[in-house]
Protein backbone atom coordinates (compact mmCIF):
# COMPACT_ATOMS: atom_id res chain seq x y z
CA UNK A 1 0.00 0.00 0.00
CA UNK A 2 1.33 3.43 -0.95
CA UNK A 3 1.90 5.71 2.03
CA UNK A 4 1.52 9.46 1.58
CA UNK A 5 3.39 11.77 3.94
CA UNK A 6 2.28 15.39 4.11
CA UNK A 7 4.35 18.27 5.43
CA UNK A 8 4.29 20.42 7.35
CA UNK A 9 1.70 19.18 9.82
CA UNK A 10 0.61 22.74 10.53
CA UNK A 11 1.19 25.91 8.54
CA UNK A 12 0.62 29.23 10.32
CA UNK A 13 0.10 32.04 7.83
CA UNK A 14 -1.72 35.34 7.43
CA UNK A 15 -4.41 36.16 4.84
CA UNK A 16 -2.79 37.24 1.60
CA UNK A 17 0.28 35.03 2.09
CA UNK A 18 1.28 32.11 -0.10
CA UNK A 19 0.84 28.54 1.18
CA UNK A 20 2.93 25.66 -0.09
CA UNK A 21 1.89 22.16 1.00
CA UNK A 22 3.90 19.03 0.28
CA UNK A 23 2.86 15.42 -0.28
CA UNK A 24 5.48 12.70 -0.65
CA UNK A 25 4.64 9.13 -1.70
CA UNK A 26 6.44 5.99 -0.56
CA UNK A 27 6.61 4.87 -4.21
CA UNK A 28 5.88 6.44 -7.55
CA UNK A 29 2.29 7.55 -8.13
CA UNK A 30 0.71 8.17 -11.50
CA UNK A 31 -0.07 11.86 -11.79
CA UNK A 32 -3.55 10.97 -13.03
CA UNK A 33 -4.27 9.37 -9.66
CA UNK A 34 -3.19 12.16 -7.31
CA UNK A 35 -5.76 14.52 -5.79
CA UNK A 36 -6.05 17.23 -3.12
CA UNK A 37 -8.97 18.00 -0.82
CA UNK A 38 -9.98 20.79 1.53
CA UNK A 39 -11.78 19.83 4.73
CA UNK A 40 -13.47 22.21 7.13
CA UNK A 41 -15.13 21.28 10.45
CA UNK A 42 -18.75 20.23 10.08
CA UNK A 43 -18.48 19.87 6.32
CA UNK A 44 -17.70 17.08 3.90
CA UNK A 45 -14.28 17.19 2.25
CA UNK A 46 -14.18 19.08 -1.04
CA UNK A 47 -12.18 18.02 -4.07
CA UNK A 48 -9.78 20.80 -5.12
CA UNK A 49 -7.32 19.21 -7.53
CA UNK A 50 -7.39 15.96 -9.51
CA UNK A 51 -4.85 14.50 -11.87
CA UNK A 52 -2.18 16.29 -9.81
CA UNK A 53 -2.80 19.66 -11.49
CA UNK A 54 -6.38 20.00 -12.75
CA UNK A 55 -8.74 22.17 -10.74
CA UNK A 56 -12.13 20.67 -9.92
CA UNK A 57 -15.29 22.47 -10.96
CA UNK A 58 -15.73 25.82 -9.22
CA UNK A 59 -12.30 25.89 -7.58
CA UNK A 60 -10.65 29.34 -7.70
CA UNK A 61 -7.45 29.72 -9.66
CA UNK A 62 -5.47 30.67 -6.55
CA UNK A 63 -5.32 26.91 -5.94
CA UNK A 64 -2.79 25.02 -8.05
CA UNK A 65 -1.26 21.57 -7.98
CA UNK A 66 2.03 20.32 -9.36
CA UNK A 67 4.49 17.47 -9.15
CA UNK A 68 5.12 13.98 -10.40
CA UNK A 69 6.51 10.64 -9.31
CA UNK A 70 6.80 10.77 -5.54
CA UNK A 71 6.66 14.52 -4.85
CA UNK A 72 3.56 16.66 -5.21
CA UNK A 73 2.68 20.18 -4.13
CA UNK A 74 -0.49 22.17 -3.50
CA UNK A 75 -0.03 25.92 -3.69
CA UNK A 76 -2.50 28.57 -2.56
CA UNK A 77 -1.20 31.77 -4.11
CA UNK A 78 -2.90 34.25 -1.75
CA UNK A 79 -4.76 32.97 1.25
CA UNK A 80 -8.33 34.12 1.66
CA UNK A 81 -10.09 33.88 5.07
CA UNK A 82 -12.14 30.91 3.85
CA UNK A 83 -8.99 28.92 2.94
CA UNK A 84 -8.02 28.17 6.53
CA UNK A 85 -8.76 24.46 6.79
CA UNK A 86 -7.14 21.03 6.68
CA UNK A 87 -5.80 19.81 3.34
CA UNK A 88 -5.30 16.18 2.32
CA UNK A 89 -3.57 14.58 -0.60
CA UNK A 90 -4.87 11.26 -1.92
CA UNK A 91 -3.69 8.64 -4.39
CA UNK A 92 -5.47 5.80 -6.16
CA UNK A 93 -3.11 3.12 -7.36
CA UNK A 94 -3.60 -0.62 -7.87
CA UNK A 95 -7.26 -0.10 -6.88
CA UNK A 96 -6.19 1.07 -3.41
CA UNK A 97 -7.05 4.59 -2.31
CA UNK A 98 -5.02 6.20 0.47
CA UNK A 99 -4.85 9.66 2.04
CA UNK A 100 -2.01 11.58 3.52
CA UNK A 101 -2.16 12.61 7.15
CA UNK A 102 -3.22 16.17 6.36
CA UNK A 103 -1.81 19.68 6.70
CA UNK A 104 -3.68 22.20 8.82
CA UNK A 105 -3.47 25.75 7.49
CA UNK A 106 -4.19 28.06 10.40
CA UNK A 107 -4.37 31.80 10.85
CA UNK A 108 -1.19 33.28 12.24
CA UNK B 1 -26.65 17.60 -10.06
CA UNK B 2 -24.73 14.71 -8.55
CA UNK B 3 -25.85 14.04 -4.98
CA UNK B 4 -25.01 11.44 -2.37
CA UNK B 5 -27.35 11.49 0.61
CA UNK B 6 -26.49 9.98 3.98
CA UNK B 7 -28.75 10.02 6.98
CA UNK B 8 -27.80 11.72 10.19
CA UNK B 9 -26.48 10.16 13.31
CA UNK B 10 -26.60 6.78 14.98
CA UNK B 11 -26.02 5.99 18.65
CA UNK B 12 -25.37 2.33 19.41
CA UNK B 13 -24.05 0.12 22.19
CA UNK B 14 -20.98 -2.09 21.88
CA UNK B 15 -21.86 -5.42 20.29
CA UNK B 16 -24.84 -4.08 18.38
CA UNK B 17 -25.11 -4.22 14.60
CA UNK B 18 -25.53 -1.28 12.25
CA UNK B 19 -26.05 -0.60 8.56
CA UNK B 20 -25.70 2.92 7.18
CA UNK B 21 -26.71 4.02 3.72
CA UNK B 22 -25.65 6.31 0.90
CA UNK B 23 -28.20 7.11 -1.82
CA UNK B 24 -27.00 8.49 -5.12
CA UNK B 25 -28.86 10.62 -7.61
CA UNK B 26 -28.17 12.82 -10.63
CA UNK B 27 -25.86 10.36 -12.38
CA UNK B 28 -25.62 6.73 -13.48
CA UNK B 29 -25.13 5.13 -10.06
CA UNK B 30 -24.11 1.74 -11.45
CA UNK B 31 -21.20 3.12 -13.50
CA UNK B 32 -19.03 4.64 -10.78
CA UNK B 33 -17.24 3.17 -7.77
CA UNK B 34 -18.34 4.43 -4.37
CA UNK B 35 -15.74 4.87 -1.63
CA UNK B 36 -16.31 4.79 2.11
CA UNK B 37 -14.12 7.10 4.19
CA UNK B 38 -13.74 7.15 7.97
CA UNK B 39 -12.73 10.08 10.14
CA UNK B 40 -12.22 9.24 13.78
CA UNK B 41 -12.49 12.11 16.29
CA UNK B 42 -9.58 14.50 15.85
CA UNK B 43 -7.95 12.34 13.18
CA UNK B 44 -7.51 12.33 9.43
CA UNK B 45 -9.31 10.67 6.54
CA UNK B 46 -9.00 6.93 5.93
CA UNK B 47 -10.41 5.02 2.97
CA UNK B 48 -12.15 1.85 4.16
CA UNK B 49 -12.73 0.46 0.69
CA UNK B 50 -14.61 0.88 -2.54
CA UNK B 51 -17.62 -0.81 -4.11
CA UNK B 52 -18.88 -0.90 -7.71
CA UNK B 53 -22.68 -0.81 -7.54
CA UNK B 54 -23.02 -2.23 -11.05
CA UNK B 55 -21.89 -5.68 -9.94
CA UNK B 56 -21.18 -5.17 -6.20
CA UNK B 57 -17.46 -5.82 -6.72
CA UNK B 58 -15.68 -4.71 -3.55
CA UNK B 59 -12.09 -3.88 -2.61
CA UNK B 60 -11.37 -3.42 1.08
CA UNK B 61 -8.42 -1.52 2.47
CA UNK B 62 -6.27 -3.95 4.48
CA UNK B 63 -7.06 -2.34 7.84
CA UNK B 64 -10.79 -2.77 7.32
CA UNK B 65 -10.94 -6.22 5.74
CA UNK B 66 -13.14 -8.41 7.94
CA UNK B 67 -14.20 -5.45 10.12
CA UNK B 68 -17.02 -4.08 7.96
CA UNK B 69 -19.11 -5.15 4.97
CA UNK B 70 -19.85 -2.97 1.96
CA UNK B 71 -22.85 -3.74 -0.24
CA UNK B 72 -25.10 -2.06 -2.76
CA UNK B 73 -28.65 -2.26 -4.09
CA UNK B 74 -28.53 -0.90 -7.61
CA UNK B 75 -32.32 -1.01 -7.95
CA UNK B 76 -32.57 1.86 -5.47
CA UNK B 77 -29.19 3.53 -6.15
CA UNK B 78 -27.99 2.90 -2.62
CA UNK B 79 -24.70 1.74 -1.13
CA UNK B 80 -24.36 0.41 2.39
CA UNK B 81 -21.73 0.00 5.07
CA UNK B 82 -22.44 -2.41 7.90
CA UNK B 83 -21.02 -3.75 11.12
CA UNK B 84 -22.07 -7.00 12.78
CA UNK B 85 -20.68 -6.13 16.21
CA UNK B 86 -19.75 -2.52 16.93
CA UNK B 87 -16.89 -1.49 19.17
CA UNK B 88 -16.29 1.83 20.90
CA UNK B 89 -13.40 2.36 18.48
CA UNK B 90 -15.91 2.45 15.59
CA UNK B 91 -17.05 5.87 16.84
CA UNK B 92 -16.40 8.16 13.88
CA UNK B 93 -17.84 10.14 11.00
CA UNK B 94 -18.37 8.01 7.91
CA UNK B 95 -18.53 9.53 4.45
CA UNK B 96 -19.42 8.00 1.13
CA UNK B 97 -18.08 9.54 -2.06
CA UNK B 98 -18.12 8.91 -5.80
CA UNK B 99 -14.83 7.81 -7.34
CA UNK B 100 -14.19 9.40 -10.72
CA UNK B 101 -10.87 9.66 -12.56
CA UNK B 102 -8.90 8.54 -9.52
CA UNK B 103 -10.44 11.05 -7.12
CA UNK B 104 -13.55 11.41 -4.95
CA UNK B 105 -15.46 14.15 -6.69
CA UNK B 106 -18.81 14.16 -4.88
CA UNK B 107 -19.33 13.44 -1.20
CA UNK B 108 -22.21 12.64 1.09
CA UNK B 109 -22.67 14.87 4.10
CA UNK B 110 -21.49 12.11 6.41
CA UNK B 111 -23.04 9.88 9.05
CA UNK B 112 -21.88 10.22 12.64
CA UNK B 113 -21.74 6.88 14.43
CA UNK B 114 -21.33 6.90 18.20
CA UNK B 115 -20.75 3.63 20.03
CA UNK B 116 -21.04 3.90 23.79
CA UNK B 117 -22.32 1.82 26.64
mmCIF file of C-alpha atoms in Angstrom:
data_model
loop_
_atom_site.group_PDB
_atom_site.id
_atom_site.type_symbol
_atom_site.label_atom_id
_atom_site.label_comp_id
_atom_site.label_asym_id
_atom_site.label_seq_id
_atom_site.Cartn_x
_atom_site.Cartn_y
_atom_site.Cartn_z
ATOM 1 C CA UNK A 1 0.000 0.000 0.000
ATOM 2 C CA UNK A 2 1.331 3.426 -0.950
ATOM 3 C CA UNK A 3 1.902 5.711 2.035
ATOM 4 C CA UNK A 4 1.516 9.458 1.576
ATOM 5 C CA UNK A 5 3.388 11.771 3.941
ATOM 6 C CA UNK A 6 2.280 15.394 4.108
ATOM 7 C CA UNK A 7 4.355 18.266 5.426
ATOM 8 C CA UNK A 8 4.289 20.417 7.354
ATOM 9 C CA UNK A 9 1.699 19.176 9.815
ATOM 10 C CA UNK A 10 0.606 22.738 10.529
ATOM 11 C CA UNK A 11 1.189 25.909 8.541
ATOM 12 C CA UNK A 12 0.616 29.234 10.321
ATOM 13 C CA UNK A 13 0.101 32.038 7.828
ATOM 14 C CA UNK A 14 -1.720 35.340 7.426
ATOM 15 C CA UNK A 15 -4.408 36.157 4.843
ATOM 16 C CA UNK A 16 -2.791 37.236 1.595
ATOM 17 C CA UNK A 17 0.277 35.027 2.092
ATOM 18 C CA UNK A 18 1.283 32.110 -0.100
ATOM 19 C CA UNK A 19 0.837 28.545 1.179
ATOM 20 C CA UNK A 20 2.931 25.656 -0.088
ATOM 21 C CA UNK A 21 1.889 22.163 1.001
ATOM 22 C CA UNK A 22 3.897 19.028 0.284
ATOM 23 C CA UNK A 23 2.860 15.420 -0.284
ATOM 24 C CA UNK A 24 5.476 12.697 -0.646
ATOM 25 C CA UNK A 25 4.645 9.135 -1.701
ATOM 26 C CA UNK A 26 6.438 5.987 -0.564
ATOM 27 C CA UNK A 27 6.609 4.870 -4.208
ATOM 28 C CA UNK A 28 5.879 6.439 -7.548
ATOM 29 C CA UNK A 29 2.285 7.550 -8.132
ATOM 30 C CA UNK A 30 0.707 8.174 -11.499
ATOM 31 C CA UNK A 31 -0.072 11.864 -11.788
ATOM 32 C CA UNK A 32 -3.546 10.972 -13.030
ATOM 33 C CA UNK A 33 -4.269 9.365 -9.661
ATOM 34 C CA UNK A 34 -3.188 12.165 -7.306
ATOM 35 C CA UNK A 35 -5.757 14.517 -5.787
ATOM 36 C CA UNK A 36 -6.048 17.228 -3.122
ATOM 37 C CA UNK A 37 -8.975 18.004 -0.817
ATOM 38 C CA UNK A 38 -9.982 20.789 1.528
ATOM 39 C CA UNK A 39 -11.781 19.831 4.732
ATOM 40 C CA UNK A 40 -13.475 22.212 7.125
ATOM 41 C CA UNK A 41 -15.126 21.279 10.446
ATOM 42 C CA UNK A 42 -18.746 20.225 10.084
ATOM 43 C CA UNK A 43 -18.481 19.870 6.317
ATOM 44 C CA UNK A 44 -17.702 17.075 3.898
ATOM 45 C CA UNK A 45 -14.278 17.194 2.253
ATOM 46 C CA UNK A 46 -14.180 19.083 -1.039
ATOM 47 C CA UNK A 47 -12.178 18.024 -4.075
ATOM 48 C CA UNK A 48 -9.782 20.803 -5.122
ATOM 49 C CA UNK A 49 -7.316 19.212 -7.533
ATOM 50 C CA UNK A 50 -7.395 15.965 -9.509
ATOM 51 C CA UNK A 51 -4.850 14.496 -11.867
ATOM 52 C CA UNK A 52 -2.177 16.293 -9.807
ATOM 53 C CA UNK A 53 -2.797 19.663 -11.491
ATOM 54 C CA UNK A 54 -6.378 20.004 -12.754
ATOM 55 C CA UNK A 55 -8.742 22.170 -10.742
ATOM 56 C CA UNK A 56 -12.128 20.673 -9.919
ATOM 57 C CA UNK A 57 -15.294 22.474 -10.957
ATOM 58 C CA UNK A 58 -15.732 25.815 -9.221
ATOM 59 C CA UNK A 59 -12.303 25.895 -7.579
ATOM 60 C CA UNK A 60 -10.654 29.343 -7.696
ATOM 61 C CA UNK A 61 -7.448 29.716 -9.660
ATOM 62 C CA UNK A 62 -5.467 30.670 -6.554
ATOM 63 C CA UNK A 63 -5.322 26.907 -5.939
ATOM 64 C CA UNK A 64 -2.792 25.021 -8.049
ATOM 65 C CA UNK A 65 -1.257 21.575 -7.980
ATOM 66 C CA UNK A 66 2.028 20.324 -9.362
ATOM 67 C CA UNK A 67 4.490 17.475 -9.150
ATOM 68 C CA UNK A 68 5.122 13.985 -10.399
ATOM 69 C CA UNK A 69 6.512 10.639 -9.311
ATOM 70 C CA UNK A 70 6.803 10.768 -5.535
ATOM 71 C CA UNK A 71 6.662 14.520 -4.854
ATOM 72 C CA UNK A 72 3.563 16.657 -5.212
ATOM 73 C CA UNK A 73 2.679 20.183 -4.128
ATOM 74 C CA UNK A 74 -0.490 22.170 -3.505
ATOM 75 C CA UNK A 75 -0.029 25.923 -3.689
ATOM 76 C CA UNK A 76 -2.499 28.566 -2.562
ATOM 77 C CA UNK A 77 -1.201 31.769 -4.110
ATOM 78 C CA UNK A 78 -2.900 34.252 -1.751
ATOM 79 C CA UNK A 79 -4.760 32.971 1.250
ATOM 80 C CA UNK A 80 -8.326 34.120 1.660
ATOM 81 C CA UNK A 81 -10.089 33.884 5.068
ATOM 82 C CA UNK A 82 -12.137 30.910 3.849
ATOM 83 C CA UNK A 83 -8.994 28.925 2.938
ATOM 84 C CA UNK A 84 -8.021 28.166 6.532
ATOM 85 C CA UNK A 85 -8.757 24.465 6.787
ATOM 86 C CA UNK A 86 -7.136 21.028 6.681
ATOM 87 C CA UNK A 87 -5.804 19.808 3.337
ATOM 88 C CA UNK A 88 -5.302 16.183 2.325
ATOM 89 C CA UNK A 89 -3.574 14.575 -0.604
ATOM 90 C CA UNK A 90 -4.868 11.257 -1.918
ATOM 91 C CA UNK A 91 -3.695 8.644 -4.386
ATOM 92 C CA UNK A 92 -5.473 5.796 -6.165
ATOM 93 C CA UNK A 93 -3.111 3.121 -7.363
ATOM 94 C CA UNK A 94 -3.598 -0.618 -7.865
ATOM 95 C CA UNK A 95 -7.257 -0.098 -6.883
ATOM 96 C CA UNK A 96 -6.188 1.075 -3.412
ATOM 97 C CA UNK A 97 -7.046 4.588 -2.312
ATOM 98 C CA UNK A 98 -5.024 6.202 0.473
ATOM 99 C CA UNK A 99 -4.855 9.659 2.039
ATOM 100 C CA UNK A 100 -2.005 11.584 3.522
ATOM 101 C CA UNK A 101 -2.159 12.607 7.149
ATOM 102 C CA UNK A 102 -3.216 16.169 6.356
ATOM 103 C CA UNK A 103 -1.806 19.684 6.700
ATOM 104 C CA UNK A 104 -3.681 22.203 8.816
ATOM 105 C CA UNK A 105 -3.474 25.751 7.495
ATOM 106 C CA UNK A 106 -4.188 28.061 10.401
ATOM 107 C CA UNK A 107 -4.372 31.802 10.851
ATOM 108 C CA UNK A 108 -1.188 33.278 12.242
ATOM 109 C CA UNK B 1 -26.654 17.599 -10.057
ATOM 110 C CA UNK B 2 -24.735 14.707 -8.552
ATOM 111 C CA UNK B 3 -25.855 14.035 -4.976
ATOM 112 C CA UNK B 4 -25.011 11.438 -2.368
ATOM 113 C CA UNK B 5 -27.355 11.490 0.614
ATOM 114 C CA UNK B 6 -26.494 9.976 3.975
ATOM 115 C CA UNK B 7 -28.753 10.023 6.981
ATOM 116 C CA UNK B 8 -27.801 11.725 10.189
ATOM 117 C CA UNK B 9 -26.485 10.165 13.306
ATOM 118 C CA UNK B 10 -26.600 6.782 14.980
ATOM 119 C CA UNK B 11 -26.017 5.991 18.648
ATOM 120 C CA UNK B 12 -25.368 2.327 19.407
ATOM 121 C CA UNK B 13 -24.047 0.116 22.186
ATOM 122 C CA UNK B 14 -20.979 -2.089 21.876
ATOM 123 C CA UNK B 15 -21.860 -5.419 20.292
ATOM 124 C CA UNK B 16 -24.844 -4.080 18.378
ATOM 125 C CA UNK B 17 -25.111 -4.217 14.597
ATOM 126 C CA UNK B 18 -25.528 -1.282 12.253
ATOM 127 C CA UNK B 19 -26.050 -0.605 8.563
ATOM 128 C CA UNK B 20 -25.705 2.921 7.183
ATOM 129 C CA UNK B 21 -26.712 4.018 3.717
ATOM 130 C CA UNK B 22 -25.655 6.306 0.899
ATOM 131 C CA UNK B 23 -28.197 7.109 -1.816
ATOM 132 C CA UNK B 24 -26.995 8.489 -5.121
ATOM 133 C CA UNK B 25 -28.864 10.623 -7.615
ATOM 134 C CA UNK B 26 -28.172 12.824 -10.628
ATOM 135 C CA UNK B 27 -25.857 10.359 -12.375
ATOM 136 C CA UNK B 28 -25.615 6.732 -13.477
ATOM 137 C CA UNK B 29 -25.132 5.127 -10.058
ATOM 138 C CA UNK B 30 -24.109 1.743 -11.446
ATOM 139 C CA UNK B 31 -21.201 3.119 -13.497
ATOM 140 C CA UNK B 32 -19.025 4.640 -10.775
ATOM 141 C CA UNK B 33 -17.241 3.166 -7.775
ATOM 142 C CA UNK B 34 -18.337 4.434 -4.366
ATOM 143 C CA UNK B 35 -15.743 4.867 -1.634
ATOM 144 C CA UNK B 36 -16.307 4.791 2.113
ATOM 145 C CA UNK B 37 -14.121 7.098 4.195
ATOM 146 C CA UNK B 38 -13.739 7.150 7.970
ATOM 147 C CA UNK B 39 -12.728 10.081 10.138
ATOM 148 C CA UNK B 40 -12.218 9.240 13.783
ATOM 149 C CA UNK B 41 -12.493 12.110 16.295
ATOM 150 C CA UNK B 42 -9.580 14.502 15.853
ATOM 151 C CA UNK B 43 -7.947 12.339 13.175
ATOM 152 C CA UNK B 44 -7.507 12.329 9.427
ATOM 153 C CA UNK B 45 -9.310 10.675 6.540
ATOM 154 C CA UNK B 46 -9.002 6.930 5.932
ATOM 155 C CA UNK B 47 -10.414 5.019 2.969
ATOM 156 C CA UNK B 48 -12.149 1.853 4.159
ATOM 157 C CA UNK B 49 -12.730 0.464 0.690
ATOM 158 C CA UNK B 50 -14.606 0.881 -2.539
ATOM 159 C CA UNK B 51 -17.616 -0.811 -4.110
ATOM 160 C CA UNK B 52 -18.876 -0.897 -7.714
ATOM 161 C CA UNK B 53 -22.676 -0.808 -7.535
ATOM 162 C CA UNK B 54 -23.018 -2.229 -11.050
ATOM 163 C CA UNK B 55 -21.895 -5.675 -9.936
ATOM 164 C CA UNK B 56 -21.180 -5.171 -6.196
ATOM 165 C CA UNK B 57 -17.465 -5.823 -6.715
ATOM 166 C CA UNK B 58 -15.678 -4.710 -3.548
ATOM 167 C CA UNK B 59 -12.088 -3.876 -2.615
ATOM 168 C CA UNK B 60 -11.365 -3.423 1.083
ATOM 169 C CA UNK B 61 -8.419 -1.519 2.470
ATOM 170 C CA UNK B 62 -6.272 -3.946 4.476
ATOM 171 C CA UNK B 63 -7.062 -2.337 7.840
ATOM 172 C CA UNK B 64 -10.785 -2.765 7.323
ATOM 173 C CA UNK B 65 -10.938 -6.223 5.737
ATOM 174 C CA UNK B 66 -13.141 -8.408 7.942
ATOM 175 C CA UNK B 67 -14.195 -5.452 10.122
ATOM 176 C CA UNK B 68 -17.016 -4.085 7.957
ATOM 177 C CA UNK B 69 -19.106 -5.149 4.972
ATOM 178 C CA UNK B 70 -19.846 -2.973 1.958
ATOM 179 C CA UNK B 71 -22.849 -3.735 -0.236
ATOM 180 C CA UNK B 72 -25.103 -2.058 -2.758
ATOM 181 C CA UNK B 73 -28.653 -2.256 -4.087
ATOM 182 C CA UNK B 74 -28.533 -0.901 -7.609
ATOM 183 C CA UNK B 75 -32.320 -1.012 -7.945
ATOM 184 C CA UNK B 76 -32.567 1.863 -5.466
ATOM 185 C CA UNK B 77 -29.194 3.526 -6.150
ATOM 186 C CA UNK B 78 -27.991 2.901 -2.621
ATOM 187 C CA UNK B 79 -24.703 1.738 -1.134
ATOM 188 C CA UNK B 80 -24.359 0.406 2.387
ATOM 189 C CA UNK B 81 -21.732 -0.003 5.070
ATOM 190 C CA UNK B 82 -22.440 -2.411 7.897
ATOM 191 C CA UNK B 83 -21.016 -3.752 11.115
ATOM 192 C CA UNK B 84 -22.075 -6.996 12.784
ATOM 193 C CA UNK B 85 -20.684 -6.134 16.210
ATOM 194 C CA UNK B 86 -19.753 -2.523 16.929
ATOM 195 C CA UNK B 87 -16.890 -1.486 19.165
ATOM 196 C CA UNK B 88 -16.292 1.827 20.904
ATOM 197 C CA UNK B 89 -13.397 2.362 18.481
ATOM 198 C CA UNK B 90 -15.907 2.452 15.586
ATOM 199 C CA UNK B 91 -17.052 5.868 16.837
ATOM 200 C CA UNK B 92 -16.395 8.160 13.884
ATOM 201 C CA UNK B 93 -17.836 10.138 11.001
ATOM 202 C CA UNK B 94 -18.370 8.006 7.913
ATOM 203 C CA UNK B 95 -18.535 9.529 4.450
ATOM 204 C CA UNK B 96 -19.422 7.997 1.128
ATOM 205 C CA UNK B 97 -18.083 9.544 -2.060
ATOM 206 C CA UNK B 98 -18.119 8.912 -5.797
ATOM 207 C CA UNK B 99 -14.828 7.805 -7.340
ATOM 208 C CA UNK B 100 -14.186 9.403 -10.724
ATOM 209 C CA UNK B 101 -10.874 9.657 -12.563
ATOM 210 C CA UNK B 102 -8.900 8.539 -9.517
ATOM 211 C CA UNK B 103 -10.442 11.047 -7.117
ATOM 212 C CA UNK B 104 -13.547 11.407 -4.951
ATOM 213 C CA UNK B 105 -15.459 14.155 -6.686
ATOM 214 C CA UNK B 106 -18.810 14.163 -4.884
ATOM 215 C CA UNK B 107 -19.329 13.436 -1.200
ATOM 216 C CA UNK B 108 -22.215 12.639 1.086
ATOM 217 C CA UNK B 109 -22.670 14.870 4.102
ATOM 218 C CA UNK B 110 -21.489 12.114 6.414
ATOM 219 C CA UNK B 111 -23.042 9.879 9.050
ATOM 220 C CA UNK B 112 -21.883 10.222 12.644
ATOM 221 C CA UNK B 113 -21.737 6.875 14.433
ATOM 222 C CA UNK B 114 -21.328 6.897 18.202
ATOM 223 C CA UNK B 115 -20.749 3.626 20.033
ATOM 224 C CA UNK B 116 -21.038 3.899 23.794
ATOM 225 C CA UNK B 117 -22.318 1.818 26.641
#
